[in-house]
Structures are given as C-alpha cells and as structure tokens.
PDB file of N, CA and C in Angstrom:
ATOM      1  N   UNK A  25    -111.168  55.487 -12.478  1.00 93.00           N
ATOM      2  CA  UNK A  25    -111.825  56.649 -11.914  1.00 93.00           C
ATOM      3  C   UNK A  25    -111.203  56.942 -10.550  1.00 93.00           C
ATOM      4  N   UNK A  26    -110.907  58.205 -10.253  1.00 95.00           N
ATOM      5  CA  UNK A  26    -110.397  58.433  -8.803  1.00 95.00           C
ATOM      6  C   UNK A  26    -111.374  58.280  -7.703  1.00 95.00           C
ATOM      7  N   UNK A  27    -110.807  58.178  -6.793  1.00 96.00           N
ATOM      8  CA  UNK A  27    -111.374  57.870  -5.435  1.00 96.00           C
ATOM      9  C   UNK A  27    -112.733  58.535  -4.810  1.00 96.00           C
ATOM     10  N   UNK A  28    -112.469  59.797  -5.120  1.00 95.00           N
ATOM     11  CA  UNK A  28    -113.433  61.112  -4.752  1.00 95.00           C
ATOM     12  C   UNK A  28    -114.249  61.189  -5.817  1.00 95.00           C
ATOM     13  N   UNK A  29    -113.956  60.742  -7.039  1.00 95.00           N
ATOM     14  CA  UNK A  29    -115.116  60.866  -7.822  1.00 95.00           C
ATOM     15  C   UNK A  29    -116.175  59.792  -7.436  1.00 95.00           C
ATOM     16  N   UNK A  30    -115.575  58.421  -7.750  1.00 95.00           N
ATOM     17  CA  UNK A  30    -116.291  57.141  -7.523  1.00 95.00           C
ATOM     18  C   UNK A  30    -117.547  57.338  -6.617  1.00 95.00           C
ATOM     19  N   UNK A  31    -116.625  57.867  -5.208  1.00 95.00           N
ATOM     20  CA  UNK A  31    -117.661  58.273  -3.665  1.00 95.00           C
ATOM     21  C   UNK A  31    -119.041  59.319  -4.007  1.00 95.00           C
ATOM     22  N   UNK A  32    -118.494  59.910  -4.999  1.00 95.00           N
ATOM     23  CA  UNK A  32    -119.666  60.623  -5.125  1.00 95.00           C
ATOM     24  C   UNK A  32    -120.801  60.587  -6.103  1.00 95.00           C
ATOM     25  N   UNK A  33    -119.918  60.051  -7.452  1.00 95.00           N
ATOM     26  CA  UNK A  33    -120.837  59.281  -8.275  1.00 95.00           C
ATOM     27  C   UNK A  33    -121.793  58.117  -7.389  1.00 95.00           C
ATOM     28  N   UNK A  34    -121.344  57.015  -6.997  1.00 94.00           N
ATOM     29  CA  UNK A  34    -121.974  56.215  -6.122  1.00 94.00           C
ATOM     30  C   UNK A  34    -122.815  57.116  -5.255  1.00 94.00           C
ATOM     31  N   UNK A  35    -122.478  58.146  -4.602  1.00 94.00           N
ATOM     32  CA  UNK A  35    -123.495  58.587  -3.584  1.00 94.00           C
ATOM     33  C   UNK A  35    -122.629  57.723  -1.943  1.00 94.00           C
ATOM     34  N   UNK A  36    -122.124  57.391  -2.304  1.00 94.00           N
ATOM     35  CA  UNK A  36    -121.393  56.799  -0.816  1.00 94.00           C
ATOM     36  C   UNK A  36    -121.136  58.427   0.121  1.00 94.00           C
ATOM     37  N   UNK A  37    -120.446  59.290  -0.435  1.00 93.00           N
ATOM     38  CA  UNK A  37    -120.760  60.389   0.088  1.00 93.00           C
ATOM     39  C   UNK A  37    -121.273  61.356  -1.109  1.00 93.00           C
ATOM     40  N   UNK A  38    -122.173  62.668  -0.620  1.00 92.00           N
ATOM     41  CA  UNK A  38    -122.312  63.129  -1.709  1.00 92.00           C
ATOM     42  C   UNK A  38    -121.835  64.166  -2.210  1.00 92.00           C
ATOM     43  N   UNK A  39    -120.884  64.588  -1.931  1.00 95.00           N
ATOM     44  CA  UNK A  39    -120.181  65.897  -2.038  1.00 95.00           C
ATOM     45  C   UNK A  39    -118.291  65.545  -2.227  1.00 95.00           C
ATOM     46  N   UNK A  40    -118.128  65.808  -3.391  1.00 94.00           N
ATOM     47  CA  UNK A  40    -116.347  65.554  -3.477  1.00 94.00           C
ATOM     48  C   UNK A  40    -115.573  66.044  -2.857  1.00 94.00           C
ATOM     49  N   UNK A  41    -116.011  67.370  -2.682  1.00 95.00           N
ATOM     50  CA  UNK A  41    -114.648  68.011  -1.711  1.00 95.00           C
ATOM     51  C   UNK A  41    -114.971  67.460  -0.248  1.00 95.00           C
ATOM     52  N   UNK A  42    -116.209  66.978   0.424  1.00 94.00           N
ATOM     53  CA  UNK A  42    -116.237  66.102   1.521  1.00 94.00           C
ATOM     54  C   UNK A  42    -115.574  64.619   1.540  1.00 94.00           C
ATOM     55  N   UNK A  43    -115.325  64.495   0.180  1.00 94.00           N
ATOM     56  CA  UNK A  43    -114.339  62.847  -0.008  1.00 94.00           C
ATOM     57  C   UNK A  43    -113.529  63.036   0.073  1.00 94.00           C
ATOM     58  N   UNK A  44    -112.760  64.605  -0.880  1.00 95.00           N
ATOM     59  CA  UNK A  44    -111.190  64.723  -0.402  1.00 95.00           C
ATOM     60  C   UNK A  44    -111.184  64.970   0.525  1.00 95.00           C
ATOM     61  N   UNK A  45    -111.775  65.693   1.916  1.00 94.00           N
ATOM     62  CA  UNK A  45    -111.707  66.263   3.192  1.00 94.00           C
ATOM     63  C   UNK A  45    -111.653  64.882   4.246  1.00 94.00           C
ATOM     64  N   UNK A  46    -112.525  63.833   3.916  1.00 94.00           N
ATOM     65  CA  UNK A  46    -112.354  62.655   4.405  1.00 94.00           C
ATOM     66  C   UNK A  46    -111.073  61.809   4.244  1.00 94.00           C
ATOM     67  N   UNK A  47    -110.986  61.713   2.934  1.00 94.00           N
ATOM     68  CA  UNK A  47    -109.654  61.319   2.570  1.00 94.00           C
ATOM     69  C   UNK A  47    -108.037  62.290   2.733  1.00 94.00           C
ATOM     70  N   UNK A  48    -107.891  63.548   3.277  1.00 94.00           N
ATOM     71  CA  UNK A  48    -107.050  63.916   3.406  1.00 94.00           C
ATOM     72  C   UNK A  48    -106.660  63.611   5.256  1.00 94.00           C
ATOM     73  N   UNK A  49    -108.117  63.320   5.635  1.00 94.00           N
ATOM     74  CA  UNK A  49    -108.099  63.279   7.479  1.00 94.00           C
ATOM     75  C   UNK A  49    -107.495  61.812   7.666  1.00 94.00           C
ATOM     76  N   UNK A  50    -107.599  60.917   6.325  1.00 94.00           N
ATOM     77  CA  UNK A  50    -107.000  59.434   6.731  1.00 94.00           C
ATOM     78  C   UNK A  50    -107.592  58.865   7.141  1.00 94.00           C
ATOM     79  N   UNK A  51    -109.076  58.897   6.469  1.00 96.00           N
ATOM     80  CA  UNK A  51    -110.375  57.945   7.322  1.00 96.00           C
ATOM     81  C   UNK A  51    -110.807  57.075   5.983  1.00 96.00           C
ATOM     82  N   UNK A  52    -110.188  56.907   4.781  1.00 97.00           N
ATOM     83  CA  UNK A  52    -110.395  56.109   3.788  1.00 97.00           C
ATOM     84  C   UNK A  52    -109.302  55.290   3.438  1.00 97.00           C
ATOM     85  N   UNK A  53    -109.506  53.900   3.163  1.00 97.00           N
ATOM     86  CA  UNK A  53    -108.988  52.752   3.001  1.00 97.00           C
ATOM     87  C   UNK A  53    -109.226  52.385   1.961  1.00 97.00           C
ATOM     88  N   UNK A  54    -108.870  51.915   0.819  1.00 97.00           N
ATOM     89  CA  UNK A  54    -108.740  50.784  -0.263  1.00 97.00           C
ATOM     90  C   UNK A  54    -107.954  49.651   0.126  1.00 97.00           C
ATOM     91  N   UNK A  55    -108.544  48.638   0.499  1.00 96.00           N
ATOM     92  CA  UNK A  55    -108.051  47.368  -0.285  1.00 96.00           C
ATOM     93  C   UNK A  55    -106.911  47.086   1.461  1.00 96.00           C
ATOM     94  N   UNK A  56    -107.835  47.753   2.425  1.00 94.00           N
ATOM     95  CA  UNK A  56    -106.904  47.801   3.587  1.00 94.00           C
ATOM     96  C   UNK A  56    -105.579  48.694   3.846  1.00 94.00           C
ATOM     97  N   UNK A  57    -105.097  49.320   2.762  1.00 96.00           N
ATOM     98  CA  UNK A  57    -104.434  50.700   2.584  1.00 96.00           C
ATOM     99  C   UNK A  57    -105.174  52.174   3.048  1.00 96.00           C
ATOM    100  N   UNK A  58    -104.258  52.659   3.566  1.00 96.00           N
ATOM    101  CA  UNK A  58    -105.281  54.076   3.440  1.00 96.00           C
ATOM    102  C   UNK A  58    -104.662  54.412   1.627  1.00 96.00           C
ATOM    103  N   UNK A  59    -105.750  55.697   2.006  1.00 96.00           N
ATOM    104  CA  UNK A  59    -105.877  55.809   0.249  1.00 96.00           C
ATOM    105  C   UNK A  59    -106.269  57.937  -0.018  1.00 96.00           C
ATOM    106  N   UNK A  60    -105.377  58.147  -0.738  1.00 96.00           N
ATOM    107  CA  UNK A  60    -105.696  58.838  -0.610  1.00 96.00           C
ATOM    108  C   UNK A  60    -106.332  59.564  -2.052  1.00 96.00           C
ATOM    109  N   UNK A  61    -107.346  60.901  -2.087  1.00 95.00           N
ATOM    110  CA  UNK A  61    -108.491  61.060  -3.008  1.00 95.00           C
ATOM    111  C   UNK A  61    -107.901  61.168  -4.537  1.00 95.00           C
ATOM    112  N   UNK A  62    -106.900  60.787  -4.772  1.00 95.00           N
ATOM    113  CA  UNK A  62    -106.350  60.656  -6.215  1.00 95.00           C
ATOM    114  C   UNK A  62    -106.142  59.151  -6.453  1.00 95.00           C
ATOM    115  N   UNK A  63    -106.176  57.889  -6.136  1.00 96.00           N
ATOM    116  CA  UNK A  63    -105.846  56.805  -6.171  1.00 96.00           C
ATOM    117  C   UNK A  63    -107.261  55.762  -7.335  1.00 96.00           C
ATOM    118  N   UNK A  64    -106.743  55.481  -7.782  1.00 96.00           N
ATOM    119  CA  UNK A  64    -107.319  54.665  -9.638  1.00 96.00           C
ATOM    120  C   UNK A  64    -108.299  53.928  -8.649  1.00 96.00           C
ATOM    121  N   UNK A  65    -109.551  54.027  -8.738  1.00 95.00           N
ATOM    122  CA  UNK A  65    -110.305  52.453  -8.278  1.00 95.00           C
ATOM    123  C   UNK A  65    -110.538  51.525  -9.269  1.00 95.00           C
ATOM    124  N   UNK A  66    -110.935  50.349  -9.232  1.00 96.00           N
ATOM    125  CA  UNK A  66    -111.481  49.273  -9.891  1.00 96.00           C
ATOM    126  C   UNK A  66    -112.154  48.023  -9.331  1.00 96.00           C
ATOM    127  N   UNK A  67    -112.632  47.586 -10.427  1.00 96.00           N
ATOM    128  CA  UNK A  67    -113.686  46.490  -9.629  1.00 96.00           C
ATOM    129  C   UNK A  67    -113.346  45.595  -8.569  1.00 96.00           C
ATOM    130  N   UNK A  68    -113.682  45.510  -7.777  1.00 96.00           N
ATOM    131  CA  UNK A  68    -113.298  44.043  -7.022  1.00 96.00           C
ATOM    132  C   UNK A  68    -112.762  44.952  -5.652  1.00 96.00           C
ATOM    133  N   UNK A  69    -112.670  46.075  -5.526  1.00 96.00           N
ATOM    134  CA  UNK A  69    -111.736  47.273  -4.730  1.00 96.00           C
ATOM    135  C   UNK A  69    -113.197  47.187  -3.270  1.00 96.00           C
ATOM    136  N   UNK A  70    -112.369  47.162  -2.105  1.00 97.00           N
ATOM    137  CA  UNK A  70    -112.875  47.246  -0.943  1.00 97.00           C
ATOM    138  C   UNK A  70    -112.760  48.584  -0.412  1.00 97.00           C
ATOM    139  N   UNK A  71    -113.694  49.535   0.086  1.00 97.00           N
ATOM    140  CA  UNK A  71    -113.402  51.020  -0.039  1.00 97.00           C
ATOM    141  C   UNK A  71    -113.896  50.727   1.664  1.00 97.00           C
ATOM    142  N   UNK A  72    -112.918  51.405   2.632  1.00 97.00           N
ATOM    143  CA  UNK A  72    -113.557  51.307   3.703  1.00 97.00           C
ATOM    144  C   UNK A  72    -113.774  52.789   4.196  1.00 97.00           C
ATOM    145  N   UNK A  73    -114.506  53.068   4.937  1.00 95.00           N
ATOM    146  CA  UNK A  73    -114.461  54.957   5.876  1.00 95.00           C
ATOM    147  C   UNK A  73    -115.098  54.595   6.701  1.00 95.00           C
ATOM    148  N   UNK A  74    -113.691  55.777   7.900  1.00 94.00           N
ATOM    149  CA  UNK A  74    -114.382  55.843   8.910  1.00 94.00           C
ATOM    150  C   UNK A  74    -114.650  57.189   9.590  1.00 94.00           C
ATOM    151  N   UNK A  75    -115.893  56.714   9.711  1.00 87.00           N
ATOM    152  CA  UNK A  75    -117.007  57.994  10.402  1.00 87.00           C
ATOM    153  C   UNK A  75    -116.179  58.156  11.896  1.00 87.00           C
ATOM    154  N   UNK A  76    -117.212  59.444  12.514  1.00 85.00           N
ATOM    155  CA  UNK A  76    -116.541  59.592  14.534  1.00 85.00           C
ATOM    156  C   UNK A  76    -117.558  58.175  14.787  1.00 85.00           C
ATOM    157  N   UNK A  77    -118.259  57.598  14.250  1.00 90.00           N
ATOM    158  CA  UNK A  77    -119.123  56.679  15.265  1.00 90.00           C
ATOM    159  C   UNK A  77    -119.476  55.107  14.675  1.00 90.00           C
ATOM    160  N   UNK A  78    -118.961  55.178  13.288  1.00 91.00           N
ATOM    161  CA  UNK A  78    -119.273  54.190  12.941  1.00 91.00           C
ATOM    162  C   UNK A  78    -118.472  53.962  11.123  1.00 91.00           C
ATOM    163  N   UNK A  79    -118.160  52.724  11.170  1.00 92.00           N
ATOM    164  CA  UNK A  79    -117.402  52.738   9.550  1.00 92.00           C
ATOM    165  C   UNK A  79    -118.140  52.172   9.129  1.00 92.00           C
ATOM    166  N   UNK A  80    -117.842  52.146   7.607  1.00 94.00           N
ATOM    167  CA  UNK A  80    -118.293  51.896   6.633  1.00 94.00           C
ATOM    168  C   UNK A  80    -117.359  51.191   5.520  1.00 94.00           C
ATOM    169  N   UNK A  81    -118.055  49.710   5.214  1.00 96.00           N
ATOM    170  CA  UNK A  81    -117.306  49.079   4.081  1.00 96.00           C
ATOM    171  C   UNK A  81    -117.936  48.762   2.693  1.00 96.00           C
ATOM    172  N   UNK A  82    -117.539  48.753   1.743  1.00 96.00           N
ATOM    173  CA  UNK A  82    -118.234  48.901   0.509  1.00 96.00           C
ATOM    174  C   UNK A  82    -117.216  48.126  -0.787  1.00 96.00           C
ATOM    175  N   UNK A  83    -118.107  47.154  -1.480  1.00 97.00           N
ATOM    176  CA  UNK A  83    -117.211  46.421  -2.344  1.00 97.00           C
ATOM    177  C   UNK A  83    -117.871  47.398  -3.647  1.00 97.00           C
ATOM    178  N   UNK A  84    -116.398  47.639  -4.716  1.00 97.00           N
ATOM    179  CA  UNK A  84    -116.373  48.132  -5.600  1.00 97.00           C
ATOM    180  C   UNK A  84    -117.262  46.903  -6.648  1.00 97.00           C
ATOM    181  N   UNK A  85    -118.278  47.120  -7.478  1.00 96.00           N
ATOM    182  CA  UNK A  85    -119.104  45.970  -8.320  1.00 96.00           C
ATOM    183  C   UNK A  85    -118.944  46.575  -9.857  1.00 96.00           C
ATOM    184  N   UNK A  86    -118.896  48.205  -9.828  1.00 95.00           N
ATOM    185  CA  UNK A  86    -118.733  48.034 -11.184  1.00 95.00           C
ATOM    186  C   UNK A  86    -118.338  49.874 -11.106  1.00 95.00           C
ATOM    187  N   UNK A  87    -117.530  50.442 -12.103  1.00 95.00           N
ATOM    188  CA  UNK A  87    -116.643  51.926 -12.316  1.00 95.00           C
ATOM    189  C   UNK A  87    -116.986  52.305 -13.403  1.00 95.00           C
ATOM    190  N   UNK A  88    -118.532  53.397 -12.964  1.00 93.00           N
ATOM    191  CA  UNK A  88    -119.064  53.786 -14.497  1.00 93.00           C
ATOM    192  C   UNK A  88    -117.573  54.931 -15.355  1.00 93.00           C
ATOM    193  N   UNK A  89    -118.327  55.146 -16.431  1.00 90.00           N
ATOM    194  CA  UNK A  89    -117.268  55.943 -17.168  1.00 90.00           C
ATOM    195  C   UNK A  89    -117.719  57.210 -17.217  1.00 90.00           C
ATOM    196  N   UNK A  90    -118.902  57.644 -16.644  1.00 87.00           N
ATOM    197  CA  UNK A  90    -119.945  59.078 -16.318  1.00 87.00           C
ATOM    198  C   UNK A  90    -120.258  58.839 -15.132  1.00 87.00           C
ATOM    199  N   UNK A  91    -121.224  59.986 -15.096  1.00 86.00           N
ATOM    200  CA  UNK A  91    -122.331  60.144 -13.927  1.00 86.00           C
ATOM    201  C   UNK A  91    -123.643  59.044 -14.289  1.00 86.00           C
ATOM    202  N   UNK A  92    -123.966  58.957 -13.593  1.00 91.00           N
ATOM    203  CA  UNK A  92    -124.961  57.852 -13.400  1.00 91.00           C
ATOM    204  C   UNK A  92    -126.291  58.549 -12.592  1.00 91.00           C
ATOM    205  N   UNK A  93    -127.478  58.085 -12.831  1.00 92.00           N
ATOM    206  CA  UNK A  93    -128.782  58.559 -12.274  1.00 92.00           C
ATOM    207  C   UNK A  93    -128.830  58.062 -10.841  1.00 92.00           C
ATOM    208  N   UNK A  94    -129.295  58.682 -10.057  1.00 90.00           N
ATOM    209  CA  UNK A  94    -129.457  57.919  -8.599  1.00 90.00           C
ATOM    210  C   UNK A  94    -130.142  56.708  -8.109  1.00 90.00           C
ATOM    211  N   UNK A  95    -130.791  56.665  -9.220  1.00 91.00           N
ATOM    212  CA  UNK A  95    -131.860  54.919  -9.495  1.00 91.00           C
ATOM    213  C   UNK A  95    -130.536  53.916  -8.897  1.00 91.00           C
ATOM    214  N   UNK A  96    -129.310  54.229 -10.439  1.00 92.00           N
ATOM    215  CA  UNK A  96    -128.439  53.647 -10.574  1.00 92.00           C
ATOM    216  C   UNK A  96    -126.936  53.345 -10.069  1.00 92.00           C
ATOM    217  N   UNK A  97    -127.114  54.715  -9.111  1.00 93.00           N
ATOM    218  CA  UNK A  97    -125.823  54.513  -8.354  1.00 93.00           C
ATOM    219  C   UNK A  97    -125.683  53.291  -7.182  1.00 93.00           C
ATOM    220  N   UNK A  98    -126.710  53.243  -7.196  1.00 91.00           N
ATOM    221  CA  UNK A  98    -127.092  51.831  -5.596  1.00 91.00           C
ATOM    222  C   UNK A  98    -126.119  50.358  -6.142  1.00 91.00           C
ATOM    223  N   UNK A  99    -126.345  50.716  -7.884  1.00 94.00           N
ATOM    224  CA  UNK A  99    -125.950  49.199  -8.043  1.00 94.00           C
ATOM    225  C   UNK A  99    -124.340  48.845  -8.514  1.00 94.00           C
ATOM    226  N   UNK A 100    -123.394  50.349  -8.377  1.00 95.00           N
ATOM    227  CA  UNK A 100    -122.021  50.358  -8.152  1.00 95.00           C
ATOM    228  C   UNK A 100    -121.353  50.045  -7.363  1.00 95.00           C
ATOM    229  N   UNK A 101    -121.899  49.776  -5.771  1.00 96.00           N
ATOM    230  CA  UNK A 101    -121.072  48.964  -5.053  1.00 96.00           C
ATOM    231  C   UNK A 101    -122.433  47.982  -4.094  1.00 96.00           C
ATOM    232  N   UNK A 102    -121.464  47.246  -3.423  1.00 96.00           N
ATOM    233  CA  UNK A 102    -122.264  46.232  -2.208  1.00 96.00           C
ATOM    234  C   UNK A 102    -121.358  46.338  -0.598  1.00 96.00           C
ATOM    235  N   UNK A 103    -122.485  47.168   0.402  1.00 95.00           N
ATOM    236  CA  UNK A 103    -122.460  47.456   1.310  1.00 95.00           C
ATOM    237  C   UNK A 103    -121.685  46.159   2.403  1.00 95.00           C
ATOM    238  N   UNK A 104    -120.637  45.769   2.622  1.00 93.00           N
ATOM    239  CA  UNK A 104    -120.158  44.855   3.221  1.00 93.00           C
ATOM    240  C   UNK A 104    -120.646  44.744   4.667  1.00 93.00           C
ATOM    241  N   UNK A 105    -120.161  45.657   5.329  1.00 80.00           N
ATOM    242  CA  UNK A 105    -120.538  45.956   6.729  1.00 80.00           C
ATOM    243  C   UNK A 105    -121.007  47.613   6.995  1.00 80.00           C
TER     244      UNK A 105
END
C-alpha cells in the first residue's frame, strides 16, 4: 500500500492530499529515509513526521488491503514516540 494511503487509512493524518503535501515538503521518513507519498509500506516499517512543533513516530503493525472502520484503524500501527 502507498504511503499516503496507509496515513490516511490509519487516520495518522486524515486527508491524502495533506500526506502528499507533507510528504512532498520532506517531513516524512520511512525506516529513517525520507520517503516520498508513492513508496510500498509494510509491516515492521517505522513511519516518522515532522510537524512545525513536534514529530511523530509510528510502527507499521499491520497493511490492510481496504479501508478499515475507525474502531479499527487504531490497531494498524503503534505510536513509538
């Protein structure tokens, strides 16, 4: 699944063209790479962003193959820092 989808399926951000807009500014990381909003994720994948005030790290736990209910998006990744 691409990058910008994942972010938004998850709800990490909620809007895709705000993931590519994030990811075209060079504030998203995979795996300690920047990354940009076309790049394959998969499990085990460390997704980092950074905000003007504060980042955000997030371990990839599981890459549905749809959309997912919002119950269920919580349990696609684990909030590192």
């Amino acid at each position: 699944m691409r990058l910008d989808k994942y972010l938004k399926v998850s709800r990490i951000i909620k809007r895709r063209t705000v993931a590519n807009e994030v990811s075209d500014m060079g504030r998203i990381y995979v795996n300690g790479n920047q990354a940009k909003a076309a790049k394959q994720i998969k499990e085990g994948d460390i997704i980092s962003i950074e905000y003007a005030n504060r980042s955000v790290k997030a371990k990839v736990l599981r890459v549905p193959q749809n959309n997912v209910s919002i119950q269920e998006a919580s349990t696609l990744y684990e909030i590192i820092e």
